[in-house]
Short mmCIF file of C-alpha atoms in Angstrom, two decimals:
data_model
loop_
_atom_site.label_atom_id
_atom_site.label_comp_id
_atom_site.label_asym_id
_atom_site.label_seq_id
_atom_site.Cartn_x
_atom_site.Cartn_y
_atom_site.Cartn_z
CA UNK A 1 -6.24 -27.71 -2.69
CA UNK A 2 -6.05 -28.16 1.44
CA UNK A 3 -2.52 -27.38 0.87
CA UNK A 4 -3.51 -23.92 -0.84
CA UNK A 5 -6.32 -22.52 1.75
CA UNK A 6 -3.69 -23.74 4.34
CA UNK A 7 -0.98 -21.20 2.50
CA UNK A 8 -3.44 -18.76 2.02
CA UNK A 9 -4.47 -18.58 5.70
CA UNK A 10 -0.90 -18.28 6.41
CA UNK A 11 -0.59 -15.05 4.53
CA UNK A 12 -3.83 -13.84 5.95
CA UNK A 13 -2.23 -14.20 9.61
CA UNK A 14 0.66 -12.79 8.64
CA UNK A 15 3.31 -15.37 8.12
CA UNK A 16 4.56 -15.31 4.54
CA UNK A 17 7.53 -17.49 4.93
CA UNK A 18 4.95 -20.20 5.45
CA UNK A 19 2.60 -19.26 2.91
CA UNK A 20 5.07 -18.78 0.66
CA UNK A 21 6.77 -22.67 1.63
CA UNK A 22 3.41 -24.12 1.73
CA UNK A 23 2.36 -22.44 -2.05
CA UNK A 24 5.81 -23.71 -3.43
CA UNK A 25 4.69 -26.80 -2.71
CA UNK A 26 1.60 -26.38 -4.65
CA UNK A 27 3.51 -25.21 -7.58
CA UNK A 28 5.33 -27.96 -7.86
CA UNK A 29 2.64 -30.57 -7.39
CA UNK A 30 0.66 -28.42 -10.48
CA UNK A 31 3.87 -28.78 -12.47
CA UNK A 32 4.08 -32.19 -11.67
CA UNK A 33 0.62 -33.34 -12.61
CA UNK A 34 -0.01 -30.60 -15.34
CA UNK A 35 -2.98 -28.91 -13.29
CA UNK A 36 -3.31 -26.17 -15.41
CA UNK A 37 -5.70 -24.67 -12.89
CA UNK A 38 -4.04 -25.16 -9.85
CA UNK A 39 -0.83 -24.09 -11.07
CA UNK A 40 -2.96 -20.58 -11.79
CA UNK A 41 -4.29 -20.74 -8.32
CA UNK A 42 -0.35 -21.59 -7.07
CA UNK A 43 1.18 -18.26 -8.57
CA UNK A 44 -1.53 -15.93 -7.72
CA UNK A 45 -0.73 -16.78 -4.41
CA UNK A 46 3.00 -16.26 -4.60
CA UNK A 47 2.13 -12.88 -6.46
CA UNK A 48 0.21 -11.67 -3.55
CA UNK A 49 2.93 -13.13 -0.97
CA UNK A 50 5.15 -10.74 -3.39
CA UNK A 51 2.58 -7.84 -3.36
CA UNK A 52 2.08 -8.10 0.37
CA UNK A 53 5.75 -7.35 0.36
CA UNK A 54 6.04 -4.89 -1.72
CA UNK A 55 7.50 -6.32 -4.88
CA UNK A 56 5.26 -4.96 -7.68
CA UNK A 57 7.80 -6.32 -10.54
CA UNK A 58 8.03 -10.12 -9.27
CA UNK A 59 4.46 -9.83 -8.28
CA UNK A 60 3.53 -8.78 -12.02
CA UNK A 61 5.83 -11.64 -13.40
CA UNK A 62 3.67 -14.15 -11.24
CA UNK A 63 0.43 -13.12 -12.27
CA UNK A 64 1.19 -12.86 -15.82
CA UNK A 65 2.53 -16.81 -14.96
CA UNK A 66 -0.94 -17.26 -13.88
CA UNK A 67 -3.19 -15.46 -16.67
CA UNK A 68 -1.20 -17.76 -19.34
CA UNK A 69 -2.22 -20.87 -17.41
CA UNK A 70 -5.76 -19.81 -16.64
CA UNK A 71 -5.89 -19.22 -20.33
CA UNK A 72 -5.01 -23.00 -21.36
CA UNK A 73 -6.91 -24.48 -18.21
CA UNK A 74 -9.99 -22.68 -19.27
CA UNK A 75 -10.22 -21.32 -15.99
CA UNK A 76 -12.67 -18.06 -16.52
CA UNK A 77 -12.85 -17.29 -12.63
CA UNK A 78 -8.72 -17.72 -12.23
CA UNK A 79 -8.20 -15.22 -15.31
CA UNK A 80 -10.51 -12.67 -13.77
CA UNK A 81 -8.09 -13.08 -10.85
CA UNK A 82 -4.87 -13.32 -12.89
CA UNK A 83 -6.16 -10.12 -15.13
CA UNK A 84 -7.07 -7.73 -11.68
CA UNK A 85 -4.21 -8.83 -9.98
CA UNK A 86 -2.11 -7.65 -12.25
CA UNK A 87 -3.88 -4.32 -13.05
CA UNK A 88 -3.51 -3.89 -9.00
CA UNK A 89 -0.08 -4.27 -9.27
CA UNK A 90 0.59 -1.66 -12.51
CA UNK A 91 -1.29 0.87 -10.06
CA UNK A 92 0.73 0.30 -6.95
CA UNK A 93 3.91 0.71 -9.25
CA UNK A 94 2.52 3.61 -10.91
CA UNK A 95 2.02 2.32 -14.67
CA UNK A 96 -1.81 3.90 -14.39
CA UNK A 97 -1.71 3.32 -18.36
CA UNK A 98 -1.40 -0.27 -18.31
CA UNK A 99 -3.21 -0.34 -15.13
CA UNK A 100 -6.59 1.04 -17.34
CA UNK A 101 -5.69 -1.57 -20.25
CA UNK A 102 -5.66 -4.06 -17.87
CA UNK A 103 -8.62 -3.48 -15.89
CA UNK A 104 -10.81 -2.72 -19.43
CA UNK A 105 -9.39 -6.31 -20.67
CA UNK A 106 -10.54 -7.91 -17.35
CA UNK A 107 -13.92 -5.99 -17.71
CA UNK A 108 -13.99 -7.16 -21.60
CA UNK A 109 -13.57 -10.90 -20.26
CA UNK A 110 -15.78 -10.71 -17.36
CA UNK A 111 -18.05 -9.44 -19.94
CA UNK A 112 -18.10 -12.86 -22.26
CA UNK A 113 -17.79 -14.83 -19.41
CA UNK A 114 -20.66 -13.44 -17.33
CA UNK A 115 -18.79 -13.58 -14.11
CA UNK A 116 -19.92 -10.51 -12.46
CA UNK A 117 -18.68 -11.11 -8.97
CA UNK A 118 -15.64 -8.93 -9.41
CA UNK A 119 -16.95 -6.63 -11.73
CA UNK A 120 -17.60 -3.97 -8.73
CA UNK A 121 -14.06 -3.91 -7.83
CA UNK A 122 -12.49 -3.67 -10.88
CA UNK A 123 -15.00 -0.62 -11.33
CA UNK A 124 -13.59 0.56 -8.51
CA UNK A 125 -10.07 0.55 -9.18
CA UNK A 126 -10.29 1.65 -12.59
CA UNK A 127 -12.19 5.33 -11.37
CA UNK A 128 -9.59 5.22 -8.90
CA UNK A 129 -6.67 5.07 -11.73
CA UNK A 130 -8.63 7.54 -13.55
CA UNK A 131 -8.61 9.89 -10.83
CA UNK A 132 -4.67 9.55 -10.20
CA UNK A 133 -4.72 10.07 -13.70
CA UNK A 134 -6.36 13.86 -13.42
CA UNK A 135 -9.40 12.77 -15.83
CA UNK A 136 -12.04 13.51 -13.08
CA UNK A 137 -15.32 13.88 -15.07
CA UNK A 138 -14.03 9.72 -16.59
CA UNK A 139 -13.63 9.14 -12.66
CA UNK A 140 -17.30 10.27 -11.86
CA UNK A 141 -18.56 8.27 -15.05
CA UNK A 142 -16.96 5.45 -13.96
CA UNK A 143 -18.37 5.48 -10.62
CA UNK A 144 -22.29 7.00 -11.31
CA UNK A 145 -21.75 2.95 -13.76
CA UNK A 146 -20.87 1.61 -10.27
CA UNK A 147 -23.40 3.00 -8.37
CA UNK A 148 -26.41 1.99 -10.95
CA UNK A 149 -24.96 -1.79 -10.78
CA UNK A 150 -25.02 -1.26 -7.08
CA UNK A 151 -28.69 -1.13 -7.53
CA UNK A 152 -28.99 -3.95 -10.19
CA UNK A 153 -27.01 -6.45 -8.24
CA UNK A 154 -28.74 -5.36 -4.78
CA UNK A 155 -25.49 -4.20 -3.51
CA UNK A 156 -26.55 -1.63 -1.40
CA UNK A 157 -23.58 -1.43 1.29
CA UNK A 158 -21.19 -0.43 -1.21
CA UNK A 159 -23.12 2.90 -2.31
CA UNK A 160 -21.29 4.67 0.22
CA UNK A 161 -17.92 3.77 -1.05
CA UNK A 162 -19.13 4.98 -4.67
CA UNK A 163 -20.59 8.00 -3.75
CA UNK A 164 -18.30 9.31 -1.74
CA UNK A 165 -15.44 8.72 -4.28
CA UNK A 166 -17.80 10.37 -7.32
CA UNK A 167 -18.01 13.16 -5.21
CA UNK A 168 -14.21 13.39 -4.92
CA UNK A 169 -13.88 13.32 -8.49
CA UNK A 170 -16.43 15.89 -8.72
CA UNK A 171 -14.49 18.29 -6.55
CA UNK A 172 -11.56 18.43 -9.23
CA UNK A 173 -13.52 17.56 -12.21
CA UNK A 174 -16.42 19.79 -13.71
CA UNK A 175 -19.89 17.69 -13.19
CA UNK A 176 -22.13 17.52 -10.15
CA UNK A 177 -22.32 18.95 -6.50
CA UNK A 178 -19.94 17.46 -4.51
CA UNK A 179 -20.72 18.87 -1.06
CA UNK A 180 -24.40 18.24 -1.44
CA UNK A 181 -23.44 14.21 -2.40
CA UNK A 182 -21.01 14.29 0.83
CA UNK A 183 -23.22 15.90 3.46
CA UNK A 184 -25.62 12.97 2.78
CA UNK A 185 -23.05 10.43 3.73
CA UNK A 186 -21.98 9.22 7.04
CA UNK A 187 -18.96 11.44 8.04
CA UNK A 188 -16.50 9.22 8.39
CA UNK A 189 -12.68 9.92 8.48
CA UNK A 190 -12.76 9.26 4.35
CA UNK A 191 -15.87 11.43 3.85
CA UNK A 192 -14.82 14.66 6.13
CA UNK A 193 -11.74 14.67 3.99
CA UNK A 194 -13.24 14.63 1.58
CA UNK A 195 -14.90 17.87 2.76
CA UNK A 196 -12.42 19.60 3.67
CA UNK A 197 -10.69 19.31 -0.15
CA UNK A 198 -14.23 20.93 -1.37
CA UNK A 199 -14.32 23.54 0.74
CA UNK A 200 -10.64 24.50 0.80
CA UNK A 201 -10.98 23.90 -3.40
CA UNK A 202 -14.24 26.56 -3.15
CA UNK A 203 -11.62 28.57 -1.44
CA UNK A 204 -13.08 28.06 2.13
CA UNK A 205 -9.74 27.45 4.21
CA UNK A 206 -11.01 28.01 7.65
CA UNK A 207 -14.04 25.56 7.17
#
């Protein structure tokens, strides 16, 4: 487990040679001992040593590695990993289709299990699929769900993320007032883009 975080902080400074040594090692201690678990753990970490690097395919290959032994460890917290890992990396590769069966089957699970922690990013992603996908008023659905979980769970500093991105949809799609939902929003760099798509969409240019 040491051995793991140890790996993992690696990757988080920026040394993936290390991480990736130091997780190899962890793999084969899982194999060794049949720690269903930790093996998981292991190849989720080598996935995101692969994603960090841009390998989407290997990456994938890992984390499907990982939901089958998540699924026999009983693991509910390393699936919900395993499951939105891999519906990250369908999206970065551009399989949006898969990416939105994915994220609905990690939903689905989180669902049964009633691990909610990740629910709000996986809500996130999957509007954000939808979006690349050109179904806008799905997009602002998916994100108005977000933002009334936001209140449930007492998550109040991720409104702003929500909203802004329901407005984006909203820009392309056919529901709401986009502008009014943006000018109520801190105008940051995200948010006066934003903008400037609604106004130049409304056929503004010069504003």
């Amino acid at each position: 487990e040491i051995e793991l975080e140890s790996a993992k902080l690696a990757r988080a400074l920026g040394n993936e040679k290390l991480a990736l040594e130091r997780t190899k090692r962890v793999l084969l201690h899982a194999q060794g001992t049949g720690n269903r678990r930790l093996l998981s753990s292991a190849n989720i970490e080598i996935g995101l040593i692969m994603l960090n690097s841009e390998k989407c395919e290997e990456a994938m290959e890992y984390f499907i590695i990982a939901r089958d032994a998540a699924e026999q460890s009983g693991s509910s917290f390393e699936m919900i990993r395993a499951l939105t890992y891999e519906a990250l990396s369908h999206f970065i590769f551009g399989n949006l289709s898969k990416a939105i069966r994915q994220i609905d089957a990690a939903l689905a699970f989180i669902e049964r299990a009633t691990r909610r922690e990740w629910q709000m990013y996986l809500l996130f992603l999957k509007g954000r699929v939808q979006f690349e996908l050109g179904i806008y008023d799905q997009a602002t659905a998916t994100f108005q769900t977000a933002l009334s979980l936001c209140d449930i769970y007492s998550h109040k500093e991720r409104k702003k993320l929500f909203y802004a991105w329901m407005a984006r949809a909203q820009i392309y799609g056919s529901e709401g007032e986009p502008l009014k939902v943006l000018r109520n929003l801190v105008k940051d760099s995200e948010v006066l883009f934003f903008m400037s798509e609604a106004y130049l969409l409304a056929g503004d240019a010069e504003r």
